[in-house]
Short mmCIF file of C-alpha atoms and ligand atoms in Angstrom, two decimals:
data_model
loop_
_atom_site.label_atom_id
_atom_site.label_comp_id
_atom_site.label_asym_id
_atom_site.label_seq_id
_atom_site.Cartn_x
_atom_site.Cartn_y
_atom_site.Cartn_z
CA MET F 40 -59.12 -86.76 -147.64
CA THR F 41 -60.35 -85.84 -144.34
CA GLU F 42 -63.65 -84.17 -143.21
CA GLU F 43 -64.20 -82.60 -140.01
CA LYS F 44 -67.58 -84.00 -138.77
CA SER F 45 -69.52 -81.66 -135.89
CA THR F 46 -71.61 -83.33 -133.23
CA SER F 47 -72.85 -80.23 -131.74
CA VAL F 48 -76.43 -78.70 -132.95
CA ARG F 49 -75.04 -75.49 -132.74
CA PRO F 50 -75.00 -73.30 -135.97
CA LYS F 51 -71.57 -73.55 -137.41
CA ILE F 52 -70.23 -69.84 -138.62
CA VAL F 53 -67.02 -70.22 -140.35
CA ILE F 54 -64.95 -67.16 -141.20
CA VAL F 55 -62.09 -67.55 -143.87
CA GLY F 56 -59.32 -64.82 -143.27
CA GLY F 57 -58.18 -63.43 -139.97
CA GLY F 58 -57.13 -60.10 -141.42
CA ALA F 59 -58.32 -56.51 -140.75
CA GLY F 60 -62.19 -57.34 -140.74
CA GLY F 61 -61.95 -61.12 -140.59
CA LEU F 62 -60.19 -61.51 -137.13
CA GLU F 63 -62.11 -58.63 -135.70
CA LEU F 64 -65.37 -60.35 -136.49
CA ALA F 65 -64.29 -63.58 -135.26
CA THR F 66 -63.20 -62.15 -132.00
CA ARG F 67 -66.38 -60.06 -131.54
CA LEU F 68 -68.50 -63.22 -132.37
CA GLY F 69 -66.47 -65.35 -130.27
CA LYS F 70 -66.79 -63.03 -127.46
CA SER F 71 -70.91 -63.11 -127.75
CA LEU F 72 -71.99 -66.33 -129.00
CA GLY F 73 -68.79 -68.60 -129.17
CA GLY F 74 -69.31 -72.29 -127.49
CA ARG F 75 -72.88 -71.59 -126.32
CA LYS F 76 -74.97 -70.13 -129.04
CA ALA F 77 -72.87 -71.05 -132.06
CA ASP F 78 -69.59 -72.38 -132.80
CA ILE F 79 -67.25 -69.96 -134.60
CA SER F 80 -64.23 -70.90 -136.45
CA LEU F 81 -61.77 -68.69 -138.28
CA ILE F 82 -59.46 -70.25 -141.26
CA ASP F 83 -56.11 -68.68 -142.07
CA TYR F 84 -53.03 -69.88 -143.69
CA SER F 85 -50.93 -68.00 -141.34
CA ARG F 86 -50.30 -68.86 -137.77
CA THR F 87 -49.89 -65.13 -136.90
CA HIS F 88 -51.78 -61.87 -137.81
CA ILE F 89 -50.56 -58.31 -138.34
CA TRP F 90 -52.57 -55.48 -139.38
CA LYS F 91 -51.62 -55.18 -143.23
CA PRO F 92 -51.19 -51.12 -143.19
CA LEU F 93 -48.40 -51.92 -141.14
CA LEU F 94 -46.45 -53.82 -143.87
CA HIS F 95 -44.72 -50.92 -145.12
CA GLU F 96 -42.92 -50.16 -141.89
CA VAL F 97 -42.00 -54.09 -141.77
CA ALA F 98 -40.63 -53.87 -145.41
CA ALA F 99 -38.58 -50.83 -144.21
CA GLY F 100 -37.43 -52.40 -140.76
CA THR F 101 -38.73 -49.66 -138.83
CA LEU F 102 -41.04 -51.82 -137.31
CA ASP F 103 -40.30 -55.33 -136.41
CA SER F 104 -42.96 -57.87 -136.92
CA TYR F 105 -42.40 -59.84 -133.88
CA GLU F 106 -43.58 -57.02 -131.82
CA ASP F 107 -46.83 -56.31 -133.62
CA GLN F 108 -48.21 -59.60 -134.29
CA LEU F 109 -50.42 -61.52 -132.72
CA ALA F 110 -50.96 -65.39 -132.39
CA TYR F 111 -54.29 -66.82 -133.68
CA LEU F 112 -54.56 -69.43 -131.45
CA ALA F 113 -53.80 -67.31 -128.30
CA GLN F 114 -56.58 -64.74 -129.89
CA ALA F 115 -59.08 -67.95 -130.15
CA SER F 116 -58.56 -69.54 -126.87
CA SER F 117 -59.05 -66.33 -124.94
CA ASN F 118 -62.06 -65.20 -126.98
CA ARG F 119 -64.10 -68.56 -127.59
CA PHE F 120 -63.48 -69.48 -131.15
CA ASN F 121 -61.78 -72.06 -132.91
CA PHE F 122 -58.61 -71.66 -134.93
CA VAL F 123 -58.11 -73.55 -138.01
CA LEU F 124 -54.58 -73.50 -140.03
CA GLY F 125 -55.33 -73.99 -143.57
CA ARG F 126 -55.56 -72.27 -147.02
CA MET F 127 -58.98 -72.37 -148.60
CA ASN F 128 -59.07 -73.43 -152.26
CA GLY F 129 -62.43 -74.53 -153.02
CA LEU F 130 -65.84 -74.33 -152.18
CA ASP F 131 -68.51 -77.15 -152.05
CA ARG F 132 -72.21 -75.08 -151.84
CA ASP F 133 -74.14 -78.19 -152.10
CA ASN F 134 -72.58 -79.74 -149.10
CA LYS F 135 -71.97 -76.19 -147.44
CA ARG F 136 -68.34 -76.74 -146.59
CA VAL F 137 -65.03 -75.16 -147.68
CA ARG F 138 -61.97 -76.93 -149.20
CA LEU F 139 -58.51 -76.62 -147.46
CA ALA F 140 -55.24 -77.23 -149.24
CA ALA F 141 -52.95 -79.96 -147.97
CA LEU F 142 -50.78 -78.41 -145.23
CA THR F 143 -47.33 -78.87 -145.87
CA ASN F 144 -44.03 -77.83 -143.69
CA ALA F 145 -41.09 -75.60 -145.01
CA ALA F 146 -39.31 -78.95 -146.04
CA GLY F 147 -42.39 -79.53 -148.61
CA ILE F 148 -43.44 -82.55 -145.95
CA GLU F 149 -47.31 -82.95 -146.06
CA ILE F 150 -48.72 -82.34 -142.17
CA ILE F 151 -52.37 -82.39 -142.82
CA PRO F 152 -54.02 -83.72 -146.15
CA GLU F 153 -56.75 -81.80 -148.03
CA ARG F 154 -60.03 -81.59 -146.11
CA TYR F 155 -63.05 -80.00 -145.67
CA GLN F 156 -64.79 -77.26 -143.10
CA PRO F 157 -68.16 -77.44 -142.99
CA TYR F 158 -70.48 -74.20 -142.27
CA ASP F 159 -73.96 -73.05 -142.09
CA LEU F 160 -73.06 -69.51 -142.41
CA LEU F 161 -69.84 -68.52 -144.17
CA VAL F 162 -67.68 -65.30 -144.15
CA ILE F 163 -65.19 -65.01 -146.66
CA ALA F 164 -62.49 -62.18 -145.75
CA VAL F 165 -59.66 -63.05 -147.73
CA GLY F 166 -58.52 -59.85 -148.50
CA SER F 167 -56.48 -58.88 -151.59
CA ILE F 168 -53.29 -59.31 -153.48
CA CYS F 169 -51.13 -56.97 -156.09
CA ASN F 170 -52.41 -56.84 -159.23
CA ASP F 171 -49.76 -56.96 -161.87
CA PHE F 172 -52.23 -56.57 -164.85
CA GLY F 173 -50.23 -58.90 -166.75
CA VAL F 174 -47.23 -56.24 -167.41
CA LYS F 175 -44.20 -58.36 -168.57
CA GLY F 176 -41.36 -59.04 -165.61
CA VAL F 177 -43.22 -57.97 -162.99
CA ALA F 178 -44.09 -61.52 -161.66
CA ASP F 179 -40.25 -62.42 -162.00
CA TYR F 180 -38.49 -59.23 -160.92
CA CYS F 181 -40.63 -57.16 -158.49
CA MET F 182 -41.48 -57.83 -154.62
CA PHE F 183 -44.96 -57.30 -153.12
CA LEU F 184 -46.04 -56.32 -149.78
CA ASP F 185 -49.13 -58.80 -149.93
CA THR F 186 -47.57 -60.57 -146.77
CA THR F 187 -45.60 -60.60 -143.59
CA GLU F 188 -43.05 -62.89 -145.40
CA GLN F 189 -43.09 -60.61 -148.32
CA ALA F 190 -42.55 -57.77 -146.23
CA GLU F 191 -39.44 -59.22 -144.38
CA GLN F 192 -37.82 -60.74 -147.73
CA PHE F 193 -37.80 -56.85 -148.93
CA GLN F 194 -36.27 -55.80 -145.40
CA ALA F 195 -33.39 -58.54 -145.81
CA ARG F 196 -32.73 -57.50 -149.33
CA MET F 197 -32.57 -53.87 -148.89
CA LEU F 198 -30.28 -54.63 -145.80
CA GLU F 199 -28.14 -56.85 -147.63
CA ALA F 200 -27.51 -54.25 -150.75
CA PHE F 201 -26.48 -51.91 -147.95
CA LEU F 202 -24.01 -53.95 -146.17
CA ARG F 203 -22.42 -55.09 -149.80
CA ALA F 204 -22.02 -51.40 -150.57
CA SER F 205 -20.94 -50.40 -147.37
CA ALA F 206 -18.16 -53.27 -147.21
CA VAL F 207 -16.92 -51.96 -150.30
CA GLY F 208 -16.69 -48.26 -149.68
CA GLY F 209 -20.22 -47.17 -151.41
CA LYS F 210 -18.75 -48.36 -154.68
CA SER F 211 -21.52 -50.21 -156.40
CA GLU F 212 -22.78 -51.05 -159.85
CA PRO F 213 -25.53 -48.27 -161.41
CA GLY F 214 -28.66 -49.15 -160.24
CA GLN F 215 -27.63 -51.75 -157.52
CA LEU F 216 -28.55 -49.53 -154.32
CA ASP F 217 -31.50 -47.94 -156.02
CA ILE F 218 -35.17 -48.89 -155.34
CA ALA F 219 -37.93 -48.59 -157.78
CA ILE F 220 -41.61 -48.55 -156.19
CA VAL F 221 -44.43 -48.51 -158.87
CA GLY F 222 -47.83 -47.31 -157.79
CA GLY F 223 -48.13 -43.78 -156.39
CA GLY F 224 -50.81 -44.60 -154.26
CA ALA F 225 -50.74 -44.60 -150.38
CA THR F 226 -48.79 -48.07 -150.24
CA GLY F 227 -45.75 -46.81 -152.61
CA ILE F 228 -45.79 -43.24 -150.79
CA GLU F 229 -45.94 -44.73 -147.44
CA LEU F 230 -43.09 -46.97 -148.31
CA SER F 231 -40.99 -44.71 -150.07
CA ALA F 232 -40.95 -42.37 -147.02
CA GLN F 233 -40.27 -45.23 -144.77
CA LEU F 234 -37.26 -46.14 -146.77
CA HIS F 235 -36.00 -42.66 -146.73
CA GLN F 236 -35.99 -42.70 -142.83
CA ALA F 237 -34.52 -46.23 -142.64
CA ILE F 238 -31.32 -45.62 -144.62
CA ARG F 239 -30.69 -42.76 -142.28
CA LEU F 240 -31.07 -45.06 -139.33
CA LEU F 241 -28.81 -47.43 -140.86
CA LYS F 242 -25.98 -45.03 -141.35
CA ALA F 243 -26.56 -43.78 -137.56
CA TYR F 244 -26.16 -47.39 -136.85
CA GLY F 245 -22.74 -47.88 -138.17
CA LEU F 246 -23.46 -48.65 -141.82
CA ASP F 247 -21.67 -45.37 -142.56
CA GLY F 248 -19.69 -46.74 -145.82
CA VAL F 249 -22.67 -45.35 -147.86
CA GLU F 250 -23.97 -41.96 -148.22
CA PRO F 251 -27.90 -41.97 -147.91
CA THR F 252 -28.11 -40.15 -151.10
CA ALA F 253 -26.62 -42.85 -153.07
CA MET F 254 -29.28 -44.95 -152.52
CA ARG F 255 -32.04 -43.65 -154.95
CA ILE F 256 -35.64 -44.00 -154.47
CA HIS F 257 -38.11 -43.91 -157.38
CA LEU F 258 -41.57 -43.61 -157.21
CA ILE F 259 -43.11 -44.05 -160.37
CA GLU F 260 -47.04 -43.63 -161.31
CA ALA F 261 -49.08 -43.80 -164.47
CA ALA F 262 -51.37 -41.11 -163.43
CA GLU F 263 -50.57 -37.11 -163.65
CA GLN F 264 -50.94 -37.14 -160.07
CA LEU F 265 -49.96 -39.18 -156.87
CA LEU F 266 -52.95 -40.57 -154.97
CA PRO F 267 -55.11 -40.46 -157.74
CA GLY F 268 -58.80 -40.45 -156.68
CA LEU F 269 -58.01 -38.08 -153.82
CA PRO F 270 -58.12 -34.12 -154.32
CA ALA F 271 -55.25 -32.49 -155.96
CA ARG F 272 -54.62 -30.50 -152.73
CA ILE F 273 -53.28 -33.63 -151.11
CA SER F 274 -51.44 -34.91 -154.06
CA GLU F 275 -49.53 -31.75 -154.33
CA ALA F 276 -48.80 -31.52 -150.68
CA THR F 277 -47.60 -35.04 -150.84
CA LEU F 278 -45.53 -34.33 -153.76
CA THR F 279 -43.74 -31.44 -151.97
CA GLN F 280 -43.18 -33.51 -148.95
CA LEU F 281 -41.34 -36.10 -150.91
CA ALA F 282 -39.41 -33.67 -153.34
CA ARG F 283 -37.94 -32.34 -149.79
CA LEU F 284 -36.93 -35.80 -148.83
CA GLY F 285 -35.19 -36.22 -152.34
CA ILE F 286 -37.51 -39.13 -153.45
CA GLU F 287 -37.57 -39.16 -157.33
CA VAL F 288 -41.37 -39.06 -158.46
CA HIS F 289 -42.15 -39.92 -162.08
CA LEU F 290 -45.78 -39.00 -162.97
CA GLY F 291 -47.30 -39.97 -166.22
CA GLU F 292 -45.29 -42.81 -166.49
CA ARG F 293 -46.92 -46.32 -167.28
CA VAL F 294 -44.67 -49.09 -166.97
CA ASN F 295 -44.72 -51.70 -169.73
CA GLU F 296 -41.66 -53.96 -168.84
CA VAL F 297 -39.70 -54.97 -165.69
CA THR F 298 -36.37 -56.69 -165.96
CA ALA F 299 -33.60 -57.74 -163.74
CA SER F 300 -31.99 -54.47 -164.05
CA GLY F 301 -34.97 -52.02 -164.05
CA VAL F 302 -38.29 -50.70 -165.08
CA HIS F 303 -39.21 -49.46 -168.86
CA THR F 304 -42.12 -47.10 -169.44
CA GLN F 305 -44.25 -46.51 -172.37
CA ASN F 306 -42.72 -43.28 -172.80
CA GLY F 307 -39.55 -44.97 -173.43
CA HIS F 308 -37.53 -44.33 -170.45
CA PHE F 309 -35.74 -46.73 -168.37
CA ILE F 310 -35.19 -46.34 -164.82
CA PRO F 311 -32.32 -48.60 -163.10
CA ALA F 312 -33.26 -50.13 -159.90
CA TYR F 313 -31.71 -53.75 -158.38
CA THR F 314 -34.89 -53.58 -156.11
CA LYS F 315 -38.31 -53.09 -157.53
CA VAL F 316 -41.73 -53.02 -155.79
CA TRP F 317 -45.12 -53.30 -157.21
CA ALA F 318 -47.86 -51.63 -155.64
CA ALA F 319 -49.95 -50.56 -158.35
CA GLY F 320 -53.63 -51.86 -157.91
CA ILE F 321 -55.09 -54.83 -156.27
CA LYS F 322 -57.41 -57.91 -157.17
CA ALA F 323 -58.88 -60.42 -154.91
CA PRO F 324 -56.71 -63.77 -154.91
CA ASP F 325 -57.17 -65.65 -158.31
CA PHE F 326 -59.06 -68.87 -156.55
CA LEU F 327 -61.83 -66.73 -156.16
CA ALA F 328 -62.66 -66.00 -159.50
CA GLY F 329 -66.21 -67.90 -160.08
CA ILE F 330 -65.43 -70.25 -156.69
CA GLY F 331 -68.60 -72.31 -156.27
CA GLY F 332 -70.41 -70.57 -158.71
CA LEU F 333 -70.80 -67.41 -156.94
CA GLU F 334 -70.50 -64.23 -158.86
CA THR F 335 -67.22 -62.47 -158.91
CA ASN F 336 -65.80 -59.33 -161.01
CA GLN F 337 -62.81 -59.02 -163.23
CA ILE F 338 -60.67 -58.67 -160.50
CA ASN F 339 -62.09 -61.59 -158.58
CA GLN F 340 -63.89 -59.96 -156.15
CA LEU F 341 -67.11 -61.58 -154.67
CA VAL F 342 -70.02 -59.33 -155.59
CA VAL F 343 -72.21 -58.64 -152.50
CA ARG F 344 -75.62 -56.86 -151.91
CA GLN F 345 -75.88 -54.14 -149.52
CA THR F 346 -76.33 -56.75 -146.91
CA LEU F 347 -72.90 -57.82 -147.90
CA GLN F 348 -74.46 -61.48 -148.44
CA THR F 349 -73.13 -62.81 -151.92
CA THR F 350 -75.54 -62.24 -154.62
CA ARG F 351 -76.19 -66.04 -155.41
CA ASP F 352 -75.85 -67.30 -151.98
CA GLU F 353 -77.78 -65.68 -148.75
CA ASP F 354 -75.40 -68.01 -146.62
CA ILE F 355 -72.23 -66.75 -147.62
CA PHE F 356 -71.03 -63.51 -146.62
CA ALA F 357 -68.14 -61.43 -148.07
CA LEU F 358 -66.13 -58.29 -146.42
CA GLY F 359 -62.96 -56.26 -146.84
CA ASP F 360 -60.83 -56.08 -150.11
CA CYS F 361 -62.13 -59.28 -151.49
CA ALA F 362 -65.85 -58.07 -151.68
CA ALA F 363 -67.26 -55.96 -154.61
CA CYS F 364 -69.55 -54.16 -152.59
CA PRO F 365 -71.73 -51.27 -154.20
CA TRP F 366 -71.32 -47.48 -152.64
CA PRO F 367 -74.44 -46.10 -154.19
CA GLU F 368 -74.05 -42.39 -152.96
CA LYS F 369 -70.92 -42.34 -155.08
CA ASN F 370 -71.89 -44.63 -157.89
CA MET F 371 -68.68 -46.69 -157.37
CA MET F 372 -67.35 -49.83 -155.39
CA VAL F 373 -66.40 -49.35 -151.81
CA PRO F 374 -62.76 -48.71 -151.81
CA PRO F 375 -60.37 -51.51 -150.47
CA ARG F 376 -59.49 -49.84 -147.01
CA ALA F 377 -59.02 -50.77 -143.65
CA GLN F 378 -61.31 -48.66 -142.42
CA ALA F 379 -64.15 -50.21 -144.80
CA ALA F 380 -63.06 -53.65 -143.67
CA HIS F 381 -63.45 -52.78 -139.95
CA GLN F 382 -66.93 -51.31 -140.70
CA GLN F 383 -68.03 -54.21 -142.72
CA ALA F 384 -66.95 -56.49 -139.94
CA ASN F 385 -69.20 -54.80 -137.80
CA LEU F 386 -72.37 -54.95 -139.93
CA VAL F 387 -71.73 -58.58 -140.79
CA TYR F 388 -71.26 -59.01 -136.87
CA GLU F 389 -75.10 -57.54 -136.44
CA ASN F 390 -76.20 -59.37 -139.81
CA LEU F 391 -75.27 -62.77 -138.71
CA GLN F 392 -77.02 -62.68 -135.38
CA ASN F 393 -79.99 -61.27 -137.21
CA LYS F 394 -79.93 -64.23 -139.80
CA LEU F 395 -79.60 -66.84 -137.19
CA SER F 396 -82.64 -65.05 -135.39
CA ASN F 397 -84.74 -64.59 -138.49
CA GLN F 398 -85.04 -60.73 -138.56
CA ASP F 399 -84.10 -58.73 -141.56
CA LEU F 400 -80.73 -57.96 -142.34
CA ARG F 401 -79.32 -54.14 -142.25
CA ASP F 402 -77.83 -52.47 -145.53
CA TYR F 403 -74.01 -51.59 -145.46
CA ARG F 404 -73.53 -47.93 -146.07
CA TYR F 405 -69.75 -46.98 -146.48
CA ARG F 406 -68.67 -44.21 -144.21
CA ASP F 407 -65.65 -42.44 -145.80
CA TYR F 408 -63.94 -40.46 -142.64
CA GLY F 409 -61.37 -39.44 -145.16
CA SER F 410 -57.79 -40.98 -146.17
CA LEU F 411 -54.40 -40.30 -144.58
CA VAL F 412 -50.94 -41.02 -145.94
CA SER F 413 -48.04 -41.40 -143.38
CA LEU F 414 -44.74 -40.29 -144.43
CA GLY F 415 -43.07 -41.90 -141.60
CA LYS F 416 -41.48 -39.50 -138.79
CA TYR F 417 -41.74 -36.45 -141.43
CA SER F 418 -45.48 -35.93 -141.69
CA THR F 419 -48.56 -37.17 -142.45
CA VAL F 420 -51.05 -35.84 -144.94
CA GLY F 421 -54.76 -36.44 -145.91
CA ASN F 422 -58.26 -35.25 -145.61
CA LEU F 423 -61.03 -35.69 -142.87
CA MET F 424 -64.55 -36.36 -143.95
CA GLY F 425 -67.68 -35.89 -141.77
CA TYR F 426 -71.10 -34.76 -141.98
CA LEU F 427 -70.28 -31.24 -139.99
CA LEU F 428 -66.80 -31.28 -141.18
CA GLY F 429 -67.54 -31.51 -145.15
CA GLN F 430 -64.11 -32.30 -146.47
CA VAL F 431 -61.24 -30.80 -144.30
CA MET F 432 -57.37 -31.33 -145.39
CA ILE F 433 -54.96 -32.11 -142.52
CA GLU F 434 -51.47 -32.35 -142.40
CA GLY F 435 -48.74 -32.99 -139.68
CA PHE F 436 -49.47 -33.68 -135.96
CA ILE F 437 -53.11 -33.76 -135.86
CA ALA F 438 -52.99 -36.27 -139.24
CA ARG F 439 -50.52 -38.15 -137.42
CA LEU F 440 -52.84 -38.75 -134.45
CA VAL F 441 -55.96 -39.64 -136.60
CA TYR F 442 -54.07 -42.00 -138.63
CA LEU F 443 -52.50 -43.85 -135.75
CA SER F 444 -56.45 -43.98 -134.49
CA LEU F 445 -57.37 -46.33 -137.23
CA TYR F 446 -54.77 -48.85 -135.75
CA LYS F 447 -55.93 -48.18 -132.38
CA LEU F 448 -59.64 -49.05 -133.23
CA HIS F 449 -58.24 -52.30 -134.77
CA GLN F 450 -56.61 -53.27 -131.11
CA LEU F 451 -59.58 -52.26 -129.29
CA ALA F 452 -61.74 -54.77 -131.55
CA LEU F 453 -59.08 -57.27 -130.66
CA PHE F 454 -58.07 -56.73 -127.13
CA GLY F 455 -60.23 -54.17 -125.49
CA THR F 456 -59.52 -50.94 -123.51
CA PHE F 457 -57.31 -52.00 -120.73
CA ARG F 458 -55.13 -54.54 -123.01
CA VAL F 459 -54.69 -51.64 -125.41
CA ALA F 460 -53.59 -49.28 -122.67
CA LEU F 461 -51.06 -52.16 -121.36
CA LEU F 462 -49.75 -52.18 -124.91
CA ALA F 463 -49.51 -48.83 -125.32
CA VAL F 464 -47.24 -48.83 -122.07
CA SER F 465 -45.15 -51.45 -123.19
CA HIS F 466 -44.64 -49.96 -126.71
CA VAL F 467 -43.02 -47.04 -125.08
CA PHE F 468 -40.46 -49.05 -122.92
CA ARG F 469 -39.91 -51.44 -126.02
CA ARG F 470 -38.81 -48.06 -127.96
CA THR F 471 -36.49 -47.06 -125.57
CA LEU F 472 -34.82 -50.48 -125.32
CA ARG F 473 -34.39 -51.65 -128.75
CA PRO F 474 -32.82 -50.20 -132.05
CA ARG F 475 -34.95 -47.79 -134.05
CA ILE F 476 -34.56 -49.94 -137.08
CA LYS F 477 -34.28 -54.07 -137.67
CA LEU F 478 -30.58 -54.79 -137.91
CA HIS F 479 -30.76 -58.45 -138.56
C1 FAD N 89 -48.56 -51.44 -147.19
C2 FAD N 89 -49.99 -51.26 -147.16
C3 FAD N 89 -50.47 -50.22 -146.43
C4 FAD N 89 -51.91 -49.84 -146.41
N1 FAD N 89 -52.08 -48.77 -145.75
C5 FAD N 89 -53.53 -48.38 -145.52
C6 FAD N 89 -53.87 -47.25 -144.47
O1 FAD N 89 -53.33 -46.62 -144.56
N2 FAD N 89 -55.20 -47.27 -144.45
C7 FAD N 89 -56.30 -48.14 -145.01
O2 FAD N 89 -57.25 -47.86 -144.84
N3 FAD N 89 -55.92 -49.15 -145.70
C8 FAD N 89 -54.38 -49.47 -146.18
N4 FAD N 89 -54.12 -50.47 -146.70
C9 FAD N 89 -54.98 -51.54 -147.06
C10 FAD N 89 -55.80 -52.65 -146.16
O3 FAD N 89 -54.72 -53.36 -145.34
C11 FAD N 89 -56.87 -53.38 -146.39
O4 FAD N 89 -57.57 -52.70 -147.17
C12 FAD N 89 -57.20 -54.32 -145.48
O5 FAD N 89 -56.10 -54.93 -144.61
C13 FAD N 89 -58.35 -55.16 -145.82
O6 FAD N 89 -58.69 -55.94 -144.81
P1 FAD N 89 -59.32 -57.50 -145.11
O7 FAD N 89 -59.83 -58.02 -143.93
O8 FAD N 89 -60.13 -57.45 -146.16
O9 FAD N 89 -58.10 -58.38 -145.74
P2 FAD N 89 -56.65 -58.67 -145.13
O10 FAD N 89 -56.41 -57.51 -143.92
O11 FAD N 89 -55.74 -58.62 -146.04
O12 FAD N 89 -56.50 -60.06 -144.41
C14 FAD N 89 -56.65 -61.18 -145.21
C15 FAD N 89 -56.78 -62.41 -144.58
O13 FAD N 89 -56.76 -63.56 -145.46
C16 FAD N 89 -55.78 -64.48 -145.13
N5 FAD N 89 -55.86 -65.41 -146.52
C17 FAD N 89 -55.60 -64.84 -147.66
N6 FAD N 89 -56.17 -65.89 -148.60
C18 FAD N 89 -56.12 -66.86 -147.86
C19 FAD N 89 -56.88 -68.42 -148.15
N7 FAD N 89 -56.88 -68.87 -149.27
N8 FAD N 89 -57.09 -69.29 -147.28
C20 FAD N 89 -57.10 -68.82 -145.60
N9 FAD N 89 -56.75 -67.51 -145.42
C21 FAD N 89 -56.46 -66.48 -146.41
C22 FAD N 89 -54.67 -63.77 -145.14
O14 FAD N 89 -53.69 -64.46 -144.59
C23 FAD N 89 -55.12 -62.61 -144.39
O15 FAD N 89 -54.79 -62.86 -142.94
C24 FAD N 89 -52.71 -50.74 -146.64
C25 FAD N 89 -52.41 -51.81 -147.27
C26 FAD N 89 -50.84 -52.19 -147.56
C27 FAD N 89 -50.28 -53.46 -148.52
#
């Protein structure tokens, strides 16, 4: 077991998880404090970052992950923070150090043994994973969209099914081409619309042995409406759009078992599907449950105060999907969304500096700017919230622009205005040069 020893007297700020929130935080801290006022380290088990809300596009093949991903090492070197490749699996609060699992390569050979990363201030931003709620067969037969690798596996599987059916002139076993998506929240809806688009693009690129209508897309939701928690008007507008696309929406159907051939629901229905995706709720990664004696809830999230410090340790902060942060105005918890992770990264950025200079810490207040659901090229629906606006439902082009602006905010936090403008220009060129769908 090795331990990194630091000879510097600068405070060590360690961020675990370089996602929507963690990478923005590491970049801002690196730029303002890195190497001079503090040593900033970012730990992630992946070598590259992709903004998680893009994963359904990677899964459908309408976005090539290589084009929108960023190498942590490159981001670290241009923003004065240190990138540590590793997977956190424990916490030693007495000695203020994070335990990292041994790092192995694809062949299972150990490259780096288990080790510890010391910290003075720690931020945990490890996001969330799908919650299967213990439903039988989900772990064995469903695919998930938690990581880029999983999204790529899904894309490869869909392409395989299409190639196979195309080669035999569209003849396939019942359900072999069908896709069942469990969870009628934003992820499930966005994935189903992207798949609809992807299937038509594959035909346009010559895989025309299969009629697009031969591939049925089922969206299964336990509640009586799509997007539970959002106003009924939005879920109705979404349902109308999905019905127009021919996506088969099953409402009020709670899945109680998944098998190799399909999905069984509590109402006794069976939906045949070779490919099943589980997108019904989240939990924080299991290793966080009770980690280092910190307070965690039933879905493994670290319970935090309004300052985003964990309840039992003022030197440990948590943000994003893995944090259970109260939303007092609504008497509920802040929802697991990219906009919350972005806002919380901004507040932790200030609070870490306040803590280093012994000033009072600020409280986090979630600002809900609304929720938007992208139906690929077909439409975008959702609501906007604001003090002046109240709550306004939007749809179509304006909604699409607002939806895209959330990703632009993330890019701005990582690259600054000039590089984001360059990226936008290069994106336009790339779109004209490459196929509109990943074909390999
Ligand atoms: C398909 C899809 C579509 C979505 N669409 C939207 C949307 O339209 N709008 C919206 O607001 N939200 C959306 N979300 C939710 C949004 O992606 C999350 O709320 C957001 O990414 C949370 O940010 P985060 O920083 O907490 O975690 P993440 O962005 O998930 O980042 C977590 C990071 O931690 C790393 N990590 C995890 N475990 C460890 C470990 N043990 N050690 C080291 N590193 C670790 C991971 O590699 C990752 O880089 C969507 C999610 C999905 C899956």
